[in-house]
mmCIF file of C-alpha atoms and ligand atoms in Angstrom:
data_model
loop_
_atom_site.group_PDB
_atom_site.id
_atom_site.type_symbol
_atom_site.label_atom_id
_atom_site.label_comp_id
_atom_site.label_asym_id
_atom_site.label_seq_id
_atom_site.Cartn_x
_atom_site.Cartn_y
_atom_site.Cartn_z
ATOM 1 C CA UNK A 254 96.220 86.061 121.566
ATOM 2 C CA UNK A 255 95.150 89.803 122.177
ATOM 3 C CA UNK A 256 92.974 91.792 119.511
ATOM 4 C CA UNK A 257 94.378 94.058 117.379
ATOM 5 C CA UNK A 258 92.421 96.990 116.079
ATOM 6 C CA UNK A 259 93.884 99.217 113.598
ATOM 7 C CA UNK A 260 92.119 102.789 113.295
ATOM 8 C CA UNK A 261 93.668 104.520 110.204
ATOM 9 C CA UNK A 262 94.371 105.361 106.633
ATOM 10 C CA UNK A 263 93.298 103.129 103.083
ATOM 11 C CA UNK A 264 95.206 104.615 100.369
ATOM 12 C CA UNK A 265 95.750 103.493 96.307
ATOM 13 C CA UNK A 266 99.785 104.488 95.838
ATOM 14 C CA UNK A 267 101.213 105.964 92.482
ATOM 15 C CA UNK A 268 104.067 105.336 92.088
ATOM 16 C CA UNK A 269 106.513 107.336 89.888
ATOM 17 C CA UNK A 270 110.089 105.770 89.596
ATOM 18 C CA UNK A 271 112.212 108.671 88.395
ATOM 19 C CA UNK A 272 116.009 109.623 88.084
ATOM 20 C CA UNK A 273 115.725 113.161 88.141
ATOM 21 C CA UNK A 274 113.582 115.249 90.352
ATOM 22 C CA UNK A 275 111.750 118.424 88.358
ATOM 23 C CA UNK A 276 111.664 121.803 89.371
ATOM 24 C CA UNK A 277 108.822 123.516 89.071
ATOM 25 C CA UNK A 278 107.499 124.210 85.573
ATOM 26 C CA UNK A 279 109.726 121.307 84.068
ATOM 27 C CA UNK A 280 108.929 118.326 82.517
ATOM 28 C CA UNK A 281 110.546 115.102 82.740
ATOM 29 C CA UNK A 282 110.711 111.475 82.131
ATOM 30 C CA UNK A 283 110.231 108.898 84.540
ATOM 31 C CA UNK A 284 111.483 105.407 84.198
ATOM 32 C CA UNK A 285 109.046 103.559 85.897
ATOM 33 C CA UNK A 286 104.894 103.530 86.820
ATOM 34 C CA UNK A 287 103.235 100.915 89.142
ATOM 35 C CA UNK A 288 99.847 101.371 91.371
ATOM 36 C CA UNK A 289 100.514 99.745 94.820
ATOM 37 C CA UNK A 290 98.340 98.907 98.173
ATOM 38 C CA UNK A 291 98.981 101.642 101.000
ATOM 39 C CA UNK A 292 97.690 103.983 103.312
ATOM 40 C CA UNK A 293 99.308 103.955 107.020
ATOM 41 C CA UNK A 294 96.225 102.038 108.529
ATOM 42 C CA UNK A 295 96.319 99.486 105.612
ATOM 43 C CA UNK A 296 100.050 98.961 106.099
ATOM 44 C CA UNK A 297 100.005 98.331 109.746
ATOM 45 C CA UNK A 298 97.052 96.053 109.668
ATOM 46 C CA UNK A 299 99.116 94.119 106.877
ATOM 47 C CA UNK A 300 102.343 94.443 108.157
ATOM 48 C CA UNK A 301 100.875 92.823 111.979
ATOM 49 C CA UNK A 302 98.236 90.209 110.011
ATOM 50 C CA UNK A 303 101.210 88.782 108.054
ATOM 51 C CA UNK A 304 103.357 88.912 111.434
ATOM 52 C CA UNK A 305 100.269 86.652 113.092
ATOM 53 C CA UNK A 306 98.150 89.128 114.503
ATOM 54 C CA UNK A 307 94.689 89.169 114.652
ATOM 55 C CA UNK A 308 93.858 91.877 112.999
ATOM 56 C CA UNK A 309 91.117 94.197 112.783
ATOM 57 C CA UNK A 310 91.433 96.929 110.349
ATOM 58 C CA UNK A 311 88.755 100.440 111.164
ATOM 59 C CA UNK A 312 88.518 103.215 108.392
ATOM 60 C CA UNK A 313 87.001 103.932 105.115
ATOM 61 C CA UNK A 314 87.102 103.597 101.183
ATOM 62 C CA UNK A 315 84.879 105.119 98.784
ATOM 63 C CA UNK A 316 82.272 103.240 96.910
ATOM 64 C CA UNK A 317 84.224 103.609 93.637
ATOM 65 C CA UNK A 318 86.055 101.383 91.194
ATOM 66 C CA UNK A 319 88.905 101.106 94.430
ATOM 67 C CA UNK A 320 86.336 99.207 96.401
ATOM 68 C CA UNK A 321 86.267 95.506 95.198
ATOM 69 C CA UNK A 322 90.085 95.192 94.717
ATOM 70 C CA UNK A 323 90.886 96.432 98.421
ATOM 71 C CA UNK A 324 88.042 94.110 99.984
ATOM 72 C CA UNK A 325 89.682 91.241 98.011
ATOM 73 C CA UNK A 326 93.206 92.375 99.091
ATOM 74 C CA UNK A 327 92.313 92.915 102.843
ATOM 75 C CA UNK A 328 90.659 89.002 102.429
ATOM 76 C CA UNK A 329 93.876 87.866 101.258
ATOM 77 C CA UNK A 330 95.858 89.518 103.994
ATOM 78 C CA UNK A 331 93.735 88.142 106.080
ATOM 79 C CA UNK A 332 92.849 91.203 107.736
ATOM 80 C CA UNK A 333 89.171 91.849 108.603
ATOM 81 C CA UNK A 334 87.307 94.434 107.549
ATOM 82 C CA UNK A 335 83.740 93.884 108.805
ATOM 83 C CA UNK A 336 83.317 97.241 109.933
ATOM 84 C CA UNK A 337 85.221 99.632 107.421
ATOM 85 C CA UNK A 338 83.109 102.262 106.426
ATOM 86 C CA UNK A 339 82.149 102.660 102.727
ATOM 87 C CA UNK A 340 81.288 106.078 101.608
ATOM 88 C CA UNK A 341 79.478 106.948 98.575
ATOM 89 C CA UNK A 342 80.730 110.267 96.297
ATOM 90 C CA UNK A 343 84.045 110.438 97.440
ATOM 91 C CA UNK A 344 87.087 108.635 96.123
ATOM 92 C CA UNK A 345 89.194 106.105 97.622
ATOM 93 C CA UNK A 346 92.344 107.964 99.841
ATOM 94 C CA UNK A 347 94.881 108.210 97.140
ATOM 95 C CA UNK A 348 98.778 108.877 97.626
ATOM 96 C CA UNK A 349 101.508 109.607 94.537
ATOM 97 C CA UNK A 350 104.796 108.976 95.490
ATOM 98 C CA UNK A 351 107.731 109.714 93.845
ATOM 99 C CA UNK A 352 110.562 107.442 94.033
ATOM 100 C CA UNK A 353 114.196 108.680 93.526
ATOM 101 C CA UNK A 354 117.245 106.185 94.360
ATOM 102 C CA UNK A 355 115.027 104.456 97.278
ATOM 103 C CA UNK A 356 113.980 107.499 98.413
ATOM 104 C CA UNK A 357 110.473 108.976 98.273
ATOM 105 C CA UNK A 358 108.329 112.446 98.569
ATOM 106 C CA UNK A 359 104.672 112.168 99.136
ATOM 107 C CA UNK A 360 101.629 113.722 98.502
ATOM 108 C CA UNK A 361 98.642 112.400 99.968
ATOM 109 C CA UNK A 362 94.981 113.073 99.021
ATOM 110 C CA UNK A 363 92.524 111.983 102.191
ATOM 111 C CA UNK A 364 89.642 111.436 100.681
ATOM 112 C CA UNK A 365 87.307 109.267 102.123
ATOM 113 C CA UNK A 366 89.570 108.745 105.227
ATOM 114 C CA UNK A 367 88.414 111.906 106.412
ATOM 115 C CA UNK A 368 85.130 110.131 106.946
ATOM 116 C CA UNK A 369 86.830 107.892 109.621
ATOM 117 C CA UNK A 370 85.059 110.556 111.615
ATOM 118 C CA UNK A 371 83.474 110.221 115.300
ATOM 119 C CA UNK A 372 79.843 109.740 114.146
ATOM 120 C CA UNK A 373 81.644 106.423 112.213
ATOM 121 C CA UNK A 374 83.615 105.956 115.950
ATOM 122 C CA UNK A 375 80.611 106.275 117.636
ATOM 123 C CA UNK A 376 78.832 103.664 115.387
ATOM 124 C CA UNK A 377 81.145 100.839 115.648
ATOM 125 C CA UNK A 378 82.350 102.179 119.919
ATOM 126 C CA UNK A 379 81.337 98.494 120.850
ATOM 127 C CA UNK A 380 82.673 96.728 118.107
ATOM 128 C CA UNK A 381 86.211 98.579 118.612
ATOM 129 C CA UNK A 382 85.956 97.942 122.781
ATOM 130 C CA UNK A 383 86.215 94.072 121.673
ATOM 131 C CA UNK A 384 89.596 94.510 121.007
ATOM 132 C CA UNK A 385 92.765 95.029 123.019
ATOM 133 C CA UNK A 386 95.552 96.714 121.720
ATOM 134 C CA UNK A 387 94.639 99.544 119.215
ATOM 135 C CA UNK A 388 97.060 100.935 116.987
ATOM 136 C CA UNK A 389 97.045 104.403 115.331
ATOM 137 C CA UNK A 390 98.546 106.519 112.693
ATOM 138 C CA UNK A 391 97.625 110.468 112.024
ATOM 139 C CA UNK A 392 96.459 110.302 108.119
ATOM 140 C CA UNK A 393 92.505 110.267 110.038
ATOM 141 C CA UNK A 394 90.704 113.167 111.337
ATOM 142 C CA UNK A 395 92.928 114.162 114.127
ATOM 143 C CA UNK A 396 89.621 114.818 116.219
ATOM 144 C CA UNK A 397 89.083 110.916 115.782
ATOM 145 C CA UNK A 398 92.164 110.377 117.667
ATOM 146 C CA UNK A 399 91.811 112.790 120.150
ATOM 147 C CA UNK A 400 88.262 111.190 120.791
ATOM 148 C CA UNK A 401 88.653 107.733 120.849
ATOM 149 C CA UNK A 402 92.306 107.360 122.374
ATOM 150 C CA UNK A 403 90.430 109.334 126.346
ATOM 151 C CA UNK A 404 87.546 106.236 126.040
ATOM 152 C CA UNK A 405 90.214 103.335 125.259
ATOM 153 C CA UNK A 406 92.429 104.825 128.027
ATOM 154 C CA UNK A 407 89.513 104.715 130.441
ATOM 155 C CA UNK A 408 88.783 100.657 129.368
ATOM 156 C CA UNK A 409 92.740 100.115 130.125
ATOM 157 C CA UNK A 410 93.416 99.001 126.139
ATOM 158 C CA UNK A 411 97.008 99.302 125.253
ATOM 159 C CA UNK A 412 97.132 101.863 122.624
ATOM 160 C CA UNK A 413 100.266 102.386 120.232
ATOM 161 C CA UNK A 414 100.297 105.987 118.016
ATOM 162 C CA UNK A 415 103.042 106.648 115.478
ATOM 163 C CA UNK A 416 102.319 109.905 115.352
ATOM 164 C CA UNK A 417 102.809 110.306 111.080
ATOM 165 C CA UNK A 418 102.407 112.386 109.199
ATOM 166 C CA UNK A 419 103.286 114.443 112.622
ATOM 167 C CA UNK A 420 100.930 116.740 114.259
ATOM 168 C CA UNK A 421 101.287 118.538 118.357
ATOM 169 C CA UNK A 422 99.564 116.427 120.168
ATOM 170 C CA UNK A 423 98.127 117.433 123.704
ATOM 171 C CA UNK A 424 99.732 116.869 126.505
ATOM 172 C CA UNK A 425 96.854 114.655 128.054
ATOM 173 C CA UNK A 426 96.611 112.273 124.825
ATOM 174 C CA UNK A 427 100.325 111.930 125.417
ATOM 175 C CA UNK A 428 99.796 110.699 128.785
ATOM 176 C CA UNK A 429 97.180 107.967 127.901
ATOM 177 C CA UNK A 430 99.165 106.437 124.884
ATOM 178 C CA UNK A 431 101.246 103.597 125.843
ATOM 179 C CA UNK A 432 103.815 103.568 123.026
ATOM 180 C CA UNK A 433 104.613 106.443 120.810
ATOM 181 C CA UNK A 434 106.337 105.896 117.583
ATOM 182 C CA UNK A 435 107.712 108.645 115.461
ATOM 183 C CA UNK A 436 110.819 108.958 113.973
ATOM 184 C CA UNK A 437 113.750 111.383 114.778
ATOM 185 C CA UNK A 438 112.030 114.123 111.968
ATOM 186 C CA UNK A 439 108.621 114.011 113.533
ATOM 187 C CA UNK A 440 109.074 113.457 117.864
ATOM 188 C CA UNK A 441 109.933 117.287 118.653
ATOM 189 C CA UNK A 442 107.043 118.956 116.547
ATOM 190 C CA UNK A 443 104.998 115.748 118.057
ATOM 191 C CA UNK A 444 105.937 116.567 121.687
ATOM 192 C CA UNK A 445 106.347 120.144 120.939
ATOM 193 C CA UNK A 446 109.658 120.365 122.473
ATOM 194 C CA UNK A 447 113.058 121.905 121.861
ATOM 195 C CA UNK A 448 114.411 119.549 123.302
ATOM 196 C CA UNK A 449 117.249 117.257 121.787
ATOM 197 C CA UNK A 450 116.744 113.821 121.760
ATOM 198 C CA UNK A 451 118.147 112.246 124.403
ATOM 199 C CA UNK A 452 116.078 114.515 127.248
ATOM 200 C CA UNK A 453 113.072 113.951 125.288
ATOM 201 C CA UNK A 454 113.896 110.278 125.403
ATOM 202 C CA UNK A 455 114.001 110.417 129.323
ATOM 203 C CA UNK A 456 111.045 112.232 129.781
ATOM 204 C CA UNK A 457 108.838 109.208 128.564
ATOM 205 C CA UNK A 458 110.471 105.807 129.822
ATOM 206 C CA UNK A 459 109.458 102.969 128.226
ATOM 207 C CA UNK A 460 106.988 104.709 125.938
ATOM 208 C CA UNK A 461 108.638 107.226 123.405
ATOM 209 C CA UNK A 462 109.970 105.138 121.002
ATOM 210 C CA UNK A 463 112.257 107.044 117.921
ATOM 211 C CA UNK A 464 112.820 105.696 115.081
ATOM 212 C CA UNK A 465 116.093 106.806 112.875
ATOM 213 C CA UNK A 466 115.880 104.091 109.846
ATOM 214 C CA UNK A 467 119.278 102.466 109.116
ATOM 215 C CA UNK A 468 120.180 103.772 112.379
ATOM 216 C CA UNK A 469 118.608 102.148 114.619
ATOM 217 C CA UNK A 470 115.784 102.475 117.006
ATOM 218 C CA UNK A 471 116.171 104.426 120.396
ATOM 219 C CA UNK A 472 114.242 104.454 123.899
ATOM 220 C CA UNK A 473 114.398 104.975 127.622
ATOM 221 C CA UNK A 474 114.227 101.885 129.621
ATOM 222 C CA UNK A 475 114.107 104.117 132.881
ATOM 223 C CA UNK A 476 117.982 103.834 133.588
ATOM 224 C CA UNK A 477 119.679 104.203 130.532
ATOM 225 C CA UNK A 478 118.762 104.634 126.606
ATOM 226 C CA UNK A 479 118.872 101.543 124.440
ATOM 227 C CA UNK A 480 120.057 101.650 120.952
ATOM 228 C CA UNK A 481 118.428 98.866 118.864
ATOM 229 C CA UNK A 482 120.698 98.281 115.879
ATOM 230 C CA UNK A 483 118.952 98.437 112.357
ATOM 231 C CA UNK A 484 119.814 95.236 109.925
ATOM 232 C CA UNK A 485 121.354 96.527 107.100
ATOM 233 C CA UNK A 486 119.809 95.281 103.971
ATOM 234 C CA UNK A 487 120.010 96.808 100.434
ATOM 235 C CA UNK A 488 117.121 99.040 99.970
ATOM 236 C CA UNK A 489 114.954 99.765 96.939
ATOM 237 C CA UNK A 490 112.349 101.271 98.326
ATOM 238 C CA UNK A 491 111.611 102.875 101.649
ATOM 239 C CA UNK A 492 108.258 103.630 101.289
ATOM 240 C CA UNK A 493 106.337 101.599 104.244
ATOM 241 C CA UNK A 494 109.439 100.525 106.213
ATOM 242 C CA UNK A 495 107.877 102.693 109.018
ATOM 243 C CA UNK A 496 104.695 100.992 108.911
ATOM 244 C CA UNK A 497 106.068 97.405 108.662
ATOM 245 C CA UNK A 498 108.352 98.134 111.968
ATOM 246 C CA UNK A 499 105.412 99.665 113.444
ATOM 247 C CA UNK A 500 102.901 97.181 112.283
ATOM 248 C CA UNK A 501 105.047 94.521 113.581
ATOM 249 C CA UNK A 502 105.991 95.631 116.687
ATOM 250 C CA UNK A 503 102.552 95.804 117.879
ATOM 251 C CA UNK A 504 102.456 92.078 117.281
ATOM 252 C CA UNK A 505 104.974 91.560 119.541
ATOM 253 C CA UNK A 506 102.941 94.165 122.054
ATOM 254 C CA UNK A 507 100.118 91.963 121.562
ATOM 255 C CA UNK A 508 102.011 88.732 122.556
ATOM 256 C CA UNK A 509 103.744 90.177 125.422
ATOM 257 C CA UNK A 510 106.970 90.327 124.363
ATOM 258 C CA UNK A 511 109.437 92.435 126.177
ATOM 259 C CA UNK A 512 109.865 95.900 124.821
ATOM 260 C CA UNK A 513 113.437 95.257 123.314
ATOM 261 C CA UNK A 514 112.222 91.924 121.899
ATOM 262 C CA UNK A 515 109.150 94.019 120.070
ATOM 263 C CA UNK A 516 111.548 96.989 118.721
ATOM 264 C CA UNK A 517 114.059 94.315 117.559
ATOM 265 C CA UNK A 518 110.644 92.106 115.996
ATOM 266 C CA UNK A 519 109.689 95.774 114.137
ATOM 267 C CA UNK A 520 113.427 96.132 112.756
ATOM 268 C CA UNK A 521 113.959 93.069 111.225
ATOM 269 C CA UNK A 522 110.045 93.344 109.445
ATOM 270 C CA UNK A 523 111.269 97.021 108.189
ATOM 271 C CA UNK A 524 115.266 95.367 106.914
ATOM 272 C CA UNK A 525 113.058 93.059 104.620
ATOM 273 C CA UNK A 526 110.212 95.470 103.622
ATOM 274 C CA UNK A 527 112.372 97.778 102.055
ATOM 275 C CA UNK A 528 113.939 94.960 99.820
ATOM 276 C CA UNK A 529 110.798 95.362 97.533
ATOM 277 C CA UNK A 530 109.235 97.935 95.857
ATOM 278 C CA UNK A 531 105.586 99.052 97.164
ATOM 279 C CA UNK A 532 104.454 99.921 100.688
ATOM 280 C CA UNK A 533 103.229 96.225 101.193
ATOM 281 C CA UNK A 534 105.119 93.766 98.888
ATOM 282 C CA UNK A 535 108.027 93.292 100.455
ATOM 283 C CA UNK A 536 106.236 92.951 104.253
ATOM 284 C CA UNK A 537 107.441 89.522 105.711
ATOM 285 C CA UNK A 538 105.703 86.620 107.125
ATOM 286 C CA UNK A 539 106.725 85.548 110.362
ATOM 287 C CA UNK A 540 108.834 82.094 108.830
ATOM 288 C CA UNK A 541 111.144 85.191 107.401
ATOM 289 C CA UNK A 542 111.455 86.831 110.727
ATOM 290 C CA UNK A 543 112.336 83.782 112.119
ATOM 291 C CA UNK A 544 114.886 82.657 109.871
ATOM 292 C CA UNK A 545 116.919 85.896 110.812
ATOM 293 C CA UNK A 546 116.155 85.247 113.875
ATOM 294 C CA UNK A 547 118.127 82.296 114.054
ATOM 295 C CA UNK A 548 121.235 83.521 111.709
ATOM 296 C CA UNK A 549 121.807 85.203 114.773
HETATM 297 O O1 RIB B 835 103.817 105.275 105.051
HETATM 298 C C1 RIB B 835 103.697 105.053 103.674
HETATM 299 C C2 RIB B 835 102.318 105.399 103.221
HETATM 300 O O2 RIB B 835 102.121 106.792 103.363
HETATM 301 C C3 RIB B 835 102.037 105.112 101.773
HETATM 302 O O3 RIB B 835 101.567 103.806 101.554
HETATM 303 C C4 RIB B 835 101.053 106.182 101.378
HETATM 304 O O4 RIB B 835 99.775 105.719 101.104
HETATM 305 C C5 RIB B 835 101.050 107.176 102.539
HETATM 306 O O5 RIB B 835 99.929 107.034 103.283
#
């Protein structure tokens, strides 16, 4: 089985459950409080270890009270993190997140993931060329990405970038990624296009892939555009259902599995994530997949 490397984000989530969303300067009262595992990077590297990929999981922490429970969590997950990078005086990448009917708004404070830096890149360059497909969000220094993605390209790794939360990204770090994964919000500021979907769709064949939640999952297959369906499940909690299709569709990457087969792999994941409540709790083991799988 190919090596997966995941180059991204550790977060602690807050979560706020409320019914009402305050305006500025108002107070009001929440139902519901609960700390959670997240971060894009930690997600992915969950979401594909639990899927059966062999997963390697680059970024940072802080040395703070955070530290111990993540290492123990990232054990459990079975996700190694032999080479994360612990950072003394600065806390932990934190996210609150406020959850209204299923739905969430984010605010995300970096902390030490901005220290998933090119000096720490540089450091651990041989360690990350062991691997062979490498999978990237954008909650890291974007000048991480724009270094590292150039060096994989050159060593032929397959590299997949959902490009969240979305940033412009060059033209030639477009052309070296081999999957690209944002959803229908994010791919025009991403590509920096006008353009509507469909043409932006065509321009990239077999790489753009955009995601649209319930609705589906679109790409180019170089003669028409496939819809992949969604599976409609109840939802309770969005947060992460990116990340678990993403995270899971590189597993299928990594097993060469036909591009269909992956995007169809990533939508079932995200159906059952979204059951739970949390980033990573409801993230399925492959048994679950399967089962669906075979309901047909
Ligand atoms: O994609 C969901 C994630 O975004 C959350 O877990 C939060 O940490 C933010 O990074």
């Amino acid at each position: 089985m190919k090596k997966i490397a995941v180059i991204g984000s550790i977060n602690i989530d807050y979560f706020v459950e409320s019914k009402i969303v305050p305006k500025f300067g108002e107070t009001v009262t929440g139902e519901n409080f609960f700390m959670a595992f997240g971060g894009k990077g930690a997600n992915q590297a969950v979401s594909a270890s639990r899927l059966g990929g062999d997963v390697t999981l680059f970024g940072s922490i802080g040395n703070d009270e955070q530290k111990e429970v993540l290492l123990h969590h990232f054990i459990n997950e079975k996700v190694n993190t032999e080479h994360l990078n612990i950072v003394d005086g600065v806390s932990t990448g934190a996210a609150f997140i406020e959850l209204h009917n299923s739905e969430n708004r984010i605010i995300i404070v970096p902390g030490a993931n901005q220290y998933t830096n090119i000096s720490y890149i540089e450091k651990n360059i041989e360690r990350l060329l062991e691997h062979d497909v490498f999978l990237f969000q954008m909650e890291i220094p974007l000048e991480t990405i724009e270094f590292l993605i150039p060096i994989l390209f050159k060593h032929r790794k397959i590299i997949v970038l959902d490009p969240a939360p979305a940033q412009h990204l060059a033209a030639d770090i477009l052309d070296k990624v081999s999957y690209l994964t944002p959803n229908e919000h994010e791919f025009a500021l991403v590509l920096n296009e006008q353009e509507n979907q469909e043409s932006a769709l065509k321009s990239y064949p077999n790489k753009l892939i955009i995601t649209e939640g319930e609705k589906g999952v679109s790409f180019y297959n170089g003669t028409e555009i496939i819809k992949v369906p969604a599976r409609q499940t109840k939802a309770v909690d969005t947060t992460g259902a990116g990340d678990t299709f993403t995270g899971a569709f590189t597993v299928g990457i990594s097993e060469g599995k036909a591009l269909e087969e992956c995007i169809r792999f990533g939508t079932i994941a995200a159906s059952i994530a979204v059951t739970k409540k949390g980033a990573q709790a409801g993230m399925p083991y492959k048994q679950e997949i399967e089962s669906v799988l075979k309901e047909g």
